[in-house]
Coordinates of C-alpha atoms in Angstrom, one line a residue:
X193 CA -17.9 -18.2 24.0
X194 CA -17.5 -14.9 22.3
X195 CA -15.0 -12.2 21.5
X196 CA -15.7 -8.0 21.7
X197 CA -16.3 -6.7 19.0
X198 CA -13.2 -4.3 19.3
X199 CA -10.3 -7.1 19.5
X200 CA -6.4 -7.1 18.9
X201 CA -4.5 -10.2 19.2
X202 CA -1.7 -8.9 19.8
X203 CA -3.0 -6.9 22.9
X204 CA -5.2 -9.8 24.0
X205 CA -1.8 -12.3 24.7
X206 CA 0.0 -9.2 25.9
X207 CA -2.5 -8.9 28.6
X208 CA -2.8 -12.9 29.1
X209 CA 1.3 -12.4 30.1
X210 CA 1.6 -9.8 31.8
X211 CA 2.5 -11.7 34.9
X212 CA 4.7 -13.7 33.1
X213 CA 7.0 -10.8 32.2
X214 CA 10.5 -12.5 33.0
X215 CA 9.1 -16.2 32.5
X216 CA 10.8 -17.5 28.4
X217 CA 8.5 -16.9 25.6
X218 CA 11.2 -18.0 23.0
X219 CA 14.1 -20.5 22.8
X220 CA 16.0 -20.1 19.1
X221 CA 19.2 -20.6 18.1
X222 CA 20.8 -17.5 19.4
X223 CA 19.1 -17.3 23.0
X224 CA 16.2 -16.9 24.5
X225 CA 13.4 -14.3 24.8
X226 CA 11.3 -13.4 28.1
X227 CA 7.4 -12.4 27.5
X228 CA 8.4 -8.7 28.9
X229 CA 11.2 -8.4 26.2
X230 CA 8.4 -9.9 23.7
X231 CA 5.9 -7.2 24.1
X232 CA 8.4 -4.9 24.4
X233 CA 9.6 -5.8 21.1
X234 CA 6.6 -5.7 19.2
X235 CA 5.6 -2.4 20.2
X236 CA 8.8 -1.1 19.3
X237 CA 8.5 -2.4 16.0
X238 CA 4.7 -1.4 15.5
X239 CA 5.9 2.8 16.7
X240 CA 8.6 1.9 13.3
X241 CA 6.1 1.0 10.9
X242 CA 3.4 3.6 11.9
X243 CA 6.5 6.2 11.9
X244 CA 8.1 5.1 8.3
X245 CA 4.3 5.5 7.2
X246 CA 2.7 2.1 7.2
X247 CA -1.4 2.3 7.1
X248 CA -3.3 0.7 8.7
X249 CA -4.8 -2.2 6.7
X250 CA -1.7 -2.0 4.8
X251 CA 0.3 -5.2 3.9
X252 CA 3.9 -6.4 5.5
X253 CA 5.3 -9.1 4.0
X254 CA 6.9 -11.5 6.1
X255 CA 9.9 -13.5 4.1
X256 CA 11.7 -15.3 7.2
X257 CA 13.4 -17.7 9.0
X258 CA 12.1 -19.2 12.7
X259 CA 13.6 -17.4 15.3
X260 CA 12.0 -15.0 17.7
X261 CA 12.3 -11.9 15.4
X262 CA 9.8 -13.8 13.4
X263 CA 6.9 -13.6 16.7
X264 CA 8.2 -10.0 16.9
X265 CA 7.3 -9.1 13.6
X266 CA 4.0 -10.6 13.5
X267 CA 2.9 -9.7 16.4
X268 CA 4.1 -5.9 16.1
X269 CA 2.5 -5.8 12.5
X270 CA -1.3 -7.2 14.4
X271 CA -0.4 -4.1 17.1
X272 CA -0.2 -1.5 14.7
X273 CA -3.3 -2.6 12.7
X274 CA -1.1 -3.8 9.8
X275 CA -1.7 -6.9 7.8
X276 CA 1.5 -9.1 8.0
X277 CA 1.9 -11.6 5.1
X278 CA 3.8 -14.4 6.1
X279 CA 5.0 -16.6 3.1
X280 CA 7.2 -19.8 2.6
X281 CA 10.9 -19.3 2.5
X282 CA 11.1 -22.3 0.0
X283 CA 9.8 -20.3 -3.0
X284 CA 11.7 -18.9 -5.6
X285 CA 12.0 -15.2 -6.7
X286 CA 8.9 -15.3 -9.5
X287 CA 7.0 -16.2 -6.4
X288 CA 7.6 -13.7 -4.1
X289 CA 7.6 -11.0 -7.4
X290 CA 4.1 -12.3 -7.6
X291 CA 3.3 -11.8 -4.0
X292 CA 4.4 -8.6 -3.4
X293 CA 2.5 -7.5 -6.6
X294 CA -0.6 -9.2 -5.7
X295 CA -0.6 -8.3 -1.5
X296 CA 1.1 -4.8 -2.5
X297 CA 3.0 -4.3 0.5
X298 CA 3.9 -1.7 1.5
X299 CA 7.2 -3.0 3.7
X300 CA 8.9 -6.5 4.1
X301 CA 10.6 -8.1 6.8
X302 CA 13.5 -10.4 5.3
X303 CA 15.9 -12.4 7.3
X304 CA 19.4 -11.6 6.2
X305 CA 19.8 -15.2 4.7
X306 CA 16.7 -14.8 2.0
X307 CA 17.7 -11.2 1.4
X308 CA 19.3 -11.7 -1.8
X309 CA 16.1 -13.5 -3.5
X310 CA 14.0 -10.6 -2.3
X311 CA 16.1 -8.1 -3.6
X312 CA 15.8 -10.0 -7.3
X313 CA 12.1 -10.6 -6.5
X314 CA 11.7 -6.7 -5.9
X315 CA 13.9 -6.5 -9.4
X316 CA 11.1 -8.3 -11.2
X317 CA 7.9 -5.9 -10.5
X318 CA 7.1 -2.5 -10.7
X319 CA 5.6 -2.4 -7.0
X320 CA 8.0 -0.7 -4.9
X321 CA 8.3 -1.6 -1.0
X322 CA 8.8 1.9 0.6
X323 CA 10.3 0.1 4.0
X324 CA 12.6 -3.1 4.1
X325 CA 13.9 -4.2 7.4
X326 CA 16.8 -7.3 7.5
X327 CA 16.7 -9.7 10.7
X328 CA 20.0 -10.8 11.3
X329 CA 21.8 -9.5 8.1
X330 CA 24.5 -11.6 6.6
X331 CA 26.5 -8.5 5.3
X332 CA 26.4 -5.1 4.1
X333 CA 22.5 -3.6 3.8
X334 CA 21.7 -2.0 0.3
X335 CA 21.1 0.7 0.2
X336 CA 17.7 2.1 1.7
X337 CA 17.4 -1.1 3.5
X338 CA 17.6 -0.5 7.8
X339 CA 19.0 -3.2 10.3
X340 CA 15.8 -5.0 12.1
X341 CA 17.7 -4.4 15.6
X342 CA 18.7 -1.1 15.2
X343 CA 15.4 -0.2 14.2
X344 CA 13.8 -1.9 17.6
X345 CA 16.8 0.0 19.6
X346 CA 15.8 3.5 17.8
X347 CA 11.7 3.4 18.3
X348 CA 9.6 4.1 21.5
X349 CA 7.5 1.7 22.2
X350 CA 4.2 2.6 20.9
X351 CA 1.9 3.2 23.7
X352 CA -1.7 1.4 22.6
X353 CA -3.3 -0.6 19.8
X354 CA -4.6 0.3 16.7
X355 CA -8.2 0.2 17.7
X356 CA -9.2 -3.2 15.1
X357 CA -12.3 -5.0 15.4
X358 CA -12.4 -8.9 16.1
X359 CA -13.5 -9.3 12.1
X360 CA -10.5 -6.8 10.8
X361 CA -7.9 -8.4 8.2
X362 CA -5.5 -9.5 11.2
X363 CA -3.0 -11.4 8.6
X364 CA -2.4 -13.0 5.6
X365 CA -1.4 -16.7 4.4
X366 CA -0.5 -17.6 0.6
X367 CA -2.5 -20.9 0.0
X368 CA -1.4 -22.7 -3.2
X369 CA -4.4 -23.7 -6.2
X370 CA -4.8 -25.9 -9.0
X371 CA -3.5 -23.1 -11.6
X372 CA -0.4 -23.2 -9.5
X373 CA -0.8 -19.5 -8.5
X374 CA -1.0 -18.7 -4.7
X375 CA -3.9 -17.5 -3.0
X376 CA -3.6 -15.1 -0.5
X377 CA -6.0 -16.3 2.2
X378 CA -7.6 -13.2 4.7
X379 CA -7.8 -13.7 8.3
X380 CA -9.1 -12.1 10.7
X381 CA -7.9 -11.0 14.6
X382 CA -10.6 -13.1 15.9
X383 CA -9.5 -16.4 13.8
X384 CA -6.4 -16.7 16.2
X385 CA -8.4 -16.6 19.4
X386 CA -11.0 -19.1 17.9
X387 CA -8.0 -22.0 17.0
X388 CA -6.9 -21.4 20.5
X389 CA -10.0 -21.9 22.4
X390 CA -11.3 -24.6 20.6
X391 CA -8.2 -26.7 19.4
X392 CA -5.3 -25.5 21.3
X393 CA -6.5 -25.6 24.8
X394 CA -9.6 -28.3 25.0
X395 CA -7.5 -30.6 22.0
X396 CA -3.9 -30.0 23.2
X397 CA -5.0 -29.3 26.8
X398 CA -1.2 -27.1 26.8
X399 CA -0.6 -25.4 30.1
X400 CA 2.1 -22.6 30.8
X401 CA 4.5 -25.9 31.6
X402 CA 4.4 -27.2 28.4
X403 CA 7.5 -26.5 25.8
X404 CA 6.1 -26.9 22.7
X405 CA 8.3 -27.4 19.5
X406 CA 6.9 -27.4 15.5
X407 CA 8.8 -28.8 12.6
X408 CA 6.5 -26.9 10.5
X409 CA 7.5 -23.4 10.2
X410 CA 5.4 -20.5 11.1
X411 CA 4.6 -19.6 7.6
X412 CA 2.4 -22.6 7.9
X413 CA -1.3 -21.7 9.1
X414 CA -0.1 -25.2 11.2
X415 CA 3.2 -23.8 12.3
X416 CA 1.6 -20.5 13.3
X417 CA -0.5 -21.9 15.4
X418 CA 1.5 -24.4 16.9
X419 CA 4.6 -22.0 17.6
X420 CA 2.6 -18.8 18.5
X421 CA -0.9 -18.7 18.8
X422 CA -1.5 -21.8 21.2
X423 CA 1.6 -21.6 23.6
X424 CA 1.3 -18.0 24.0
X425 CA -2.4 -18.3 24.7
X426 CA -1.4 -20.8 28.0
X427 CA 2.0 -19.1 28.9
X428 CA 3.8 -21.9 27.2
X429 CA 7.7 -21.8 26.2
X430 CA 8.1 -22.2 22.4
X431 CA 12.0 -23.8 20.9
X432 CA 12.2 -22.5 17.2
X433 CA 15.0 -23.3 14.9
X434 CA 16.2 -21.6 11.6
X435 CA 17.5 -25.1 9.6
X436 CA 15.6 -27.6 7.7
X437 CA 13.7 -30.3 10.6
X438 CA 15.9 -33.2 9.7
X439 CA 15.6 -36.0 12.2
X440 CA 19.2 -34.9 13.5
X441 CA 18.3 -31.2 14.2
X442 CA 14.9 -32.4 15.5
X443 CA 16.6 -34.6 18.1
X444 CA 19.1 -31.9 19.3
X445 CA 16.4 -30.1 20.3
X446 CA 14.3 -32.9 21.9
X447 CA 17.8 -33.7 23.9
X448 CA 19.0 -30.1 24.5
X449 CA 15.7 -28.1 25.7
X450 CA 13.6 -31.1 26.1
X451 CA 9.7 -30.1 24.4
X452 CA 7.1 -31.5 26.0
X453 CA 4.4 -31.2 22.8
X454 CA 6.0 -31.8 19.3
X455 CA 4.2 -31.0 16.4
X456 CA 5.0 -32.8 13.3
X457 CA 4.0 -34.1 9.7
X458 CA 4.2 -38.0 8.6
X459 CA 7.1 -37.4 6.5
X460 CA 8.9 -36.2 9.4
X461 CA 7.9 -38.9 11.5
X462 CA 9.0 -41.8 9.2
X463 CA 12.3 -40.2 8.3
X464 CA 12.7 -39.9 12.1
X465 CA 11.9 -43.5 12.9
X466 CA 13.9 -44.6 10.2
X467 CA 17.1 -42.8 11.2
X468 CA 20.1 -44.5 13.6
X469 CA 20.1 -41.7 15.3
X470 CA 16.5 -42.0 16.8
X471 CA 17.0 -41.3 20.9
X472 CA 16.2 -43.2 23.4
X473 CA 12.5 -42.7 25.6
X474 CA 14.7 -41.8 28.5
X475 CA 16.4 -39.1 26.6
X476 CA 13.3 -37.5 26.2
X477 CA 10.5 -35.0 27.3
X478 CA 7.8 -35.2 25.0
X479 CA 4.4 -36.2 26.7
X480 CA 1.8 -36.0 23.4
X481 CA 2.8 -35.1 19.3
X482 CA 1.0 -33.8 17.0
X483 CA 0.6 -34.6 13.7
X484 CA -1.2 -32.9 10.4
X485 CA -0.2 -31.6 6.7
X486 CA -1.2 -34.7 5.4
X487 CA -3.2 -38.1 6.3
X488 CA -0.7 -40.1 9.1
X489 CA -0.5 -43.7 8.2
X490 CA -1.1 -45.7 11.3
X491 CA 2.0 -48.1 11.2
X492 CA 4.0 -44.8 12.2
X493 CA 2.1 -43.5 14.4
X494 CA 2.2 -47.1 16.2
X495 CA 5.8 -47.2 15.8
X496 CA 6.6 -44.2 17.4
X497 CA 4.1 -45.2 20.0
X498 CA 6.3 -47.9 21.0
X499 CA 9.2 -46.2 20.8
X500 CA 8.6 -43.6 23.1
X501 CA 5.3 -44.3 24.9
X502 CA 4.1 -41.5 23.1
X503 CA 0.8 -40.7 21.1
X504 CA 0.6 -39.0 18.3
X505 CA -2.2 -36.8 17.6
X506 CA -3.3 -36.8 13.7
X507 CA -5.8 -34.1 12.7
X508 CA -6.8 -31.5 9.6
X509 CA -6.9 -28.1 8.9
X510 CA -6.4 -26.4 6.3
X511 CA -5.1 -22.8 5.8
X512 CA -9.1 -21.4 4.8
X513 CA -9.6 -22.6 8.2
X514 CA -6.1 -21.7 9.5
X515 CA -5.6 -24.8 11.8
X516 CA -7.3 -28.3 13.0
X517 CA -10.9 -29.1 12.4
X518 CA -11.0 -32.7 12.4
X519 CA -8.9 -34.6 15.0
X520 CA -8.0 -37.6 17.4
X521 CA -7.8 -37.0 21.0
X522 CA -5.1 -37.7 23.3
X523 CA -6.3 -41.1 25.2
X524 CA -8.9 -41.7 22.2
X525 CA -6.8 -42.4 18.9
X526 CA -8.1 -44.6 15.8
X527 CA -5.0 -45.0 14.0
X528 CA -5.3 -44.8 10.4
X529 CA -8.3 -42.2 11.1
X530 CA -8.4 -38.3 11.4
X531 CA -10.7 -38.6 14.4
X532 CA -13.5 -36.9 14.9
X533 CA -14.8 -33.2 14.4
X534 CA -13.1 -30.6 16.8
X535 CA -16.4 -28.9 19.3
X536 CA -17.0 -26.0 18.0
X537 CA -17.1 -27.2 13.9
X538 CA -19.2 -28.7 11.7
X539 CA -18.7 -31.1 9.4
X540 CA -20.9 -33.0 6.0
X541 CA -19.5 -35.0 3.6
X542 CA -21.6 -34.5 0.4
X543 CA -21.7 -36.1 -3.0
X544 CA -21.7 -34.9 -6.3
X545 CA -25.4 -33.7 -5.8
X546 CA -24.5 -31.9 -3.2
X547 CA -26.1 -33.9 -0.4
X548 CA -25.3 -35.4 2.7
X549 CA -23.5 -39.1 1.6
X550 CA -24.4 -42.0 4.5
X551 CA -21.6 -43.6 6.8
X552 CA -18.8 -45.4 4.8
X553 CA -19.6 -43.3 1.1
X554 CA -16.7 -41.0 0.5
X555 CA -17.9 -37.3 0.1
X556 CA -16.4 -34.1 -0.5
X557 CA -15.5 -32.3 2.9
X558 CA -17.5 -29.2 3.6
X559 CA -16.6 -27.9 7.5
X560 CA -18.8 -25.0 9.0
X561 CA -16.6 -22.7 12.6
X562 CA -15.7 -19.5 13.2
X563 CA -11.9 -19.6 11.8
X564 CA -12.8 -19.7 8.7
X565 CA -11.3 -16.8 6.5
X566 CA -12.7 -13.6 4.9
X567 CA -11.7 -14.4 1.2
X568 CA -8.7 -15.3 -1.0
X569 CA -7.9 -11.3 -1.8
X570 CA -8.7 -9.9 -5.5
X571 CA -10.3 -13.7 -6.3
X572 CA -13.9 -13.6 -6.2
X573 CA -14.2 -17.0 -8.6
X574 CA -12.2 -18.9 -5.9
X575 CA -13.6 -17.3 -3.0
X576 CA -17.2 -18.5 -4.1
X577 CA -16.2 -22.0 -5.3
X578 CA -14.9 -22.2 -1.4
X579 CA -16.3 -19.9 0.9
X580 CA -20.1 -20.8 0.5
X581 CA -21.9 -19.1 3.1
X582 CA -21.2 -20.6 6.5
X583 CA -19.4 -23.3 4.6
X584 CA -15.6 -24.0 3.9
X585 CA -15.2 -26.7 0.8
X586 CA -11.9 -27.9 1.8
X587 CA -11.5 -30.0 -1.8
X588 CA -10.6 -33.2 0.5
X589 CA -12.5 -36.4 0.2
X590 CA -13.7 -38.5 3.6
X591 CA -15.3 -41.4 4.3
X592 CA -17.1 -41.9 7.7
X593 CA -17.7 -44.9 10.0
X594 CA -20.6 -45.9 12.1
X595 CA -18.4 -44.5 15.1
X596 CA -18.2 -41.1 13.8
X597 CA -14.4 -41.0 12.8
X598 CA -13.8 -39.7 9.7
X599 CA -11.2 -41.4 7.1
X600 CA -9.1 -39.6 4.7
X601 CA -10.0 -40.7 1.1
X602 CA -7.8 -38.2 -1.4
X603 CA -8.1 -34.9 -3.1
X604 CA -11.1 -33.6 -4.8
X605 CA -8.8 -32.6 -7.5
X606 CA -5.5 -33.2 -8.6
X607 CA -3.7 -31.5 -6.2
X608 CA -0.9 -33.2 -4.4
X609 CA 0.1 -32.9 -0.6
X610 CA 4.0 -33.9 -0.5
X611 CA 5.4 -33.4 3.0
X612 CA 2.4 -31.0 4.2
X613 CA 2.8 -29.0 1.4
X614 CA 0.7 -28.6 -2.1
X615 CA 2.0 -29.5 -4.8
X616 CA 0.4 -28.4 -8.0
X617 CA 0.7 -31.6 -11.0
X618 CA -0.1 -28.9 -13.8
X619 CA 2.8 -26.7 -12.9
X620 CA 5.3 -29.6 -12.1
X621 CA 4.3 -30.9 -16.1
X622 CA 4.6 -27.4 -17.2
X623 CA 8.2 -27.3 -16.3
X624 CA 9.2 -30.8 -17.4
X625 CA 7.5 -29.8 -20.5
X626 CA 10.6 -26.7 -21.1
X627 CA 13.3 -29.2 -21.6
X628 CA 14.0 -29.4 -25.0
X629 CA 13.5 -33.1 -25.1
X630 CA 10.3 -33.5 -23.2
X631 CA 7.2 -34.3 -25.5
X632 CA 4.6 -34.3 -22.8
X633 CA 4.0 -35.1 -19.4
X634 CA 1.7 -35.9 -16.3
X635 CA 2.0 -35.9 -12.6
X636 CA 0.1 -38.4 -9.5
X637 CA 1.1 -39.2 -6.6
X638 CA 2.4 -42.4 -6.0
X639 CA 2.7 -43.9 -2.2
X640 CA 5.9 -44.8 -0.8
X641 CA 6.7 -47.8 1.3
X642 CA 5.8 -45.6 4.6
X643 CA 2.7 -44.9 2.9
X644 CA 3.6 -41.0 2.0
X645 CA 2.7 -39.5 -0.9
X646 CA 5.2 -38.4 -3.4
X647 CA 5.0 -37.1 -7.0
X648 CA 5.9 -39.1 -9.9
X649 CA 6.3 -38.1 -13.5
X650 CA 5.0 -39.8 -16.4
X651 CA 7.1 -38.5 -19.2
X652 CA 7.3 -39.2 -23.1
X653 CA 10.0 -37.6 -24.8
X654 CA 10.5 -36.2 -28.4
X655 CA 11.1 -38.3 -30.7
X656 CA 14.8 -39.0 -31.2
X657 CA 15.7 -37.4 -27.8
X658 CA 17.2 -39.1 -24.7
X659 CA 17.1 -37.7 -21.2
X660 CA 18.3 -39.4 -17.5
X661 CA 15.6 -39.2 -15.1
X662 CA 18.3 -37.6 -12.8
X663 CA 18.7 -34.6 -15.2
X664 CA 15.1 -33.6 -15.5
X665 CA 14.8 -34.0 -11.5
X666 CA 17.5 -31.5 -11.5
X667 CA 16.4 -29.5 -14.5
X668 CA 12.9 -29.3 -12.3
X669 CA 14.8 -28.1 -9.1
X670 CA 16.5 -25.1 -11.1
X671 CA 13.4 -23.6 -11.7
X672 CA 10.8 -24.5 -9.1
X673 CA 10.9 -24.8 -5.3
X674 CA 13.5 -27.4 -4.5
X675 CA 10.6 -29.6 -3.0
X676 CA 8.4 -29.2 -6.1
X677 CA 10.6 -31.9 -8.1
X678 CA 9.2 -35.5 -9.2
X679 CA 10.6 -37.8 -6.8
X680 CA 10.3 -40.6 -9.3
X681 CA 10.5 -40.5 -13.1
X682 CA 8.9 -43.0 -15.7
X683 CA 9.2 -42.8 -19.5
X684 CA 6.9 -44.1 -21.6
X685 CA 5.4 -43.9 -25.1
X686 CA 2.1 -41.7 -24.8
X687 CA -0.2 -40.9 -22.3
X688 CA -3.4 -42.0 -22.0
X689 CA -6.0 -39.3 -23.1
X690 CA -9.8 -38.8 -23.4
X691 CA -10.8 -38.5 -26.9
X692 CA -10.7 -34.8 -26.8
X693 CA -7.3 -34.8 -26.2
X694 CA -7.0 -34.2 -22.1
X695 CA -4.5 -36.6 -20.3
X696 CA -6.5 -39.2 -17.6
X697 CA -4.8 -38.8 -15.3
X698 CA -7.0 -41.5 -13.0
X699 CA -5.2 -44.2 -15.5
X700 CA -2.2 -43.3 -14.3
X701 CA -3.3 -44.0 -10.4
X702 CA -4.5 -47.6 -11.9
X703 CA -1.7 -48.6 -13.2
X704 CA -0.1 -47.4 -10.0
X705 CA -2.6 -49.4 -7.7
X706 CA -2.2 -52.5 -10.0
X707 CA 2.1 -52.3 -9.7

């Protein structure tokens, strides 16, 4: 299995569809969208960039909502040899200031709804963005801004590829570290075809009649897959939606266009299970869900098993290796496992020594494939501490079992997964520690009663100061992504330290376990 070495996505699912032409790509909340008017689309968009002056190489940020403008814009950026950047639309304006900065793009794509924190991210740097195009504006465009669809109507389609090699940047993907401060992770053209044709077609086993569905938005190296990469690679139809995946906009969709694959994380899946709105078997479609973003504990998965006669899939990826490495099987699931290596990857667990641990030690995960990014751009430290050789350290800890399934066992570090997205402890303290009556803090995460990990601050306060757990959720929310904030809130009188001062955090998790 191997790629030319002159490769474009883009053009390679182009080519895969051409048959397909009138057959639904896209199902959002406005219509739908037919392969044809897909390709059609992208091209259009790729002849806009080139003409307003975007380089190849050059970088497009991405700041949008799912709908099929988003498919449009990534795929017209991989056309024209430009790098698209697609970041979360949780963040706040200090993080896209920082992104824009970092990435220097050149041009953004903003859908009309996140226009106004863009405009006070641009505010906050000295890097200008010489093109900005609104998706579905909201209102008046500032000025030097142009209308996404007027843009499309205006431009020829542009009549070939940029001429990129399988091992070009293709795209970007902001990864979050321990410092807090995003990574911007470097794919390549070839990283797409290599999740598709060894996880999304052996794995998934999706055909052309599949409708496939993600909770997890295509910012996500998950989502991105899931919603673009895989179904388009089989012919598939894909439903996005624009909201929040609450268990009530989930099930309109299962009801209303019926998905066949559903791709989810844990969180999702209890809040679903839990809700009185849950639908009946008969009311659905759905023939196999996935599930990844963090470990799946097996009650739910068994649950919802017996709910809908459905299994759910867990696996890991990461974004370094832009989608699912480890993973169970349809028709061979170990609940309460991550499965087994995908074909196609290597994996070790090693210990502290660096050395292959035996079955039922937990080791650090190393993982060895072909999807594995270039770098984390302008981050040499980082890129070395990961990217070593033909290894990826992911920074997860596994156990293994005698079968050969592999057990999730924490984070090498203190980073914290909440909801399939990290969470860094040091920059959730940082913030507590701006209240004027906040002393000190630490962050863990604690288990709910699903099993889900959620953050919980330790906090001491000044001396003579008072403060409701309620107001320093909310003081947290003002200033970080809404889903940053401690979910639970404990006061007490000092944390425990080492004796040169540094806060143990591991005590924390003991007194946890022992509760």
């Amino acid at each position: 299995m191997s790629l030319p070495p002159r490769f474009n996505f883009a053009q390679h699912l182009f080519d895969l569809n051409r048959d397909r032409a009138q057959r639904t790509a896209y199902i959002d909340d406005r219509g739908s969208l037919a392969y044809g008017a897909l390709e059609d689309r992208a091209r259009r968009l790729a002849s806009a960039l080139t003409h307003d002056g975007v380089h190849r190489e050059e970088r497009v940020l991405l700041l949008m909502h799912d709908s099929s403008d988003w498919p449009v814009a990534f795929l017209g950026c991989l056309y024209a040899g430009v790098v698209p950047v697609a970041v979360n639309t949780l963040l706040t304006a200090d993080d896209y200031a920082y992104m824009l900065d970092h990435s220097r793009a050149q041009a953004a794509i903003v859908s009309g709804a996140l226009l106004a924190v863009l405009q006070d991210a641009m505010g906050r740097t000295p890097h200008e963005v010489r093109t900005l195009l609104v998706s579905q504006p909201t209102g008046p465009l500032p000025e030097g801004a142009q209308d996404f669809e007027a843009v499309l109507a205006q431009a020829t389609p542009l009549a070939a590829p940029v001429n990129t090699a399988a091992d070009d940047p293709g795209f970007w993907l902001y990864s979050s570290g321990s410092t807090g401060k995003p990574k911007g992770t470097v794919h390549t053209h070839a990283n797409l075809w290599w999740t598709a044709e060894l996880y999304g077609k052996p794995v998934l086993g999706l055909t052309e009649n599949d409708v496939c569905f993600s909770a997890a938005k295509m910012y996500f190296a998950y989502g991105l897959g899931n919603a673009l990469t895989f179904p388009l690679s089989v012919g598939a139809t894909v439903v996005l939606m624009a909201e929040r995946p609450t268990p009530d906009a989930t099930f309109r969709r299962w009801t209303q266009h019926r998905p066949t694959v559903f791709f989810g994380a844990p969180t999702g899946f209890a809040g679903m299970l839990a809700s009185p709105a849950l639908p009946a078997r008969e009311a659905v479609a759905l023939r196999m869900c996935s599930s990844a973003g963090e470990a799946l504990p097996g009650e739910i998965a068994q649950r919802f098993k017996a709910h809908f006669g459905c299994e759910i899939i867990d696996g890991i990826g990461s974004t370094e290796m832009l989608h699912i490495f480890i993973s169970n099987r349809p028709g061979d699931v170990r609940y309460g496992t991550t499965g087994k290596p995908v074909e196609g990857y290597e994996v070790e667990l090693r210990g502290e020594d660096g050395r292959p641990v035996p079955d039922g030690e937990v080791g650090d995960l190393y993982i060895r494939g072909p999807s594995a990014a270039l770098m984390y751009w302008a981050n040499r430290e980082k890129s070395r501490e990961t990217f070593q050789g033909g290894w990826t350290k992911s920074g997860d800890k596994y156990t293994r079992d005698t079968d050969g399934y592999y057990t999730y066992a924490g984070r090498s570090d203190d980073m914290l997964k909440v909801s399939g997205i990290y969470v860094s402890p040091f920059e959730v303290e940082a913030t507590l520690m701006q209240h004027p009556a906040v002393l000190e803090s630490a962050v863990i995460g604690v288990q709910d009663g699903e099993g889900l990990t959620k953050t919980k601050a330790y906090v001491v306060l000044k001396q003579g100061q008072q403060a409701a757990a309620q107001a320093l959720q909310a003081f947290v929310k003002e200033r970080l992504a809404a889903y940053k904030y401690p979910r639970f809130i404990e006061f007490i009188e000092e944390l425990p330290k080492t004796a040169t001062g540094k806060i143990q955090r591991f005590r924390l998790r003991e007194k946890e376990a022992r509760a």
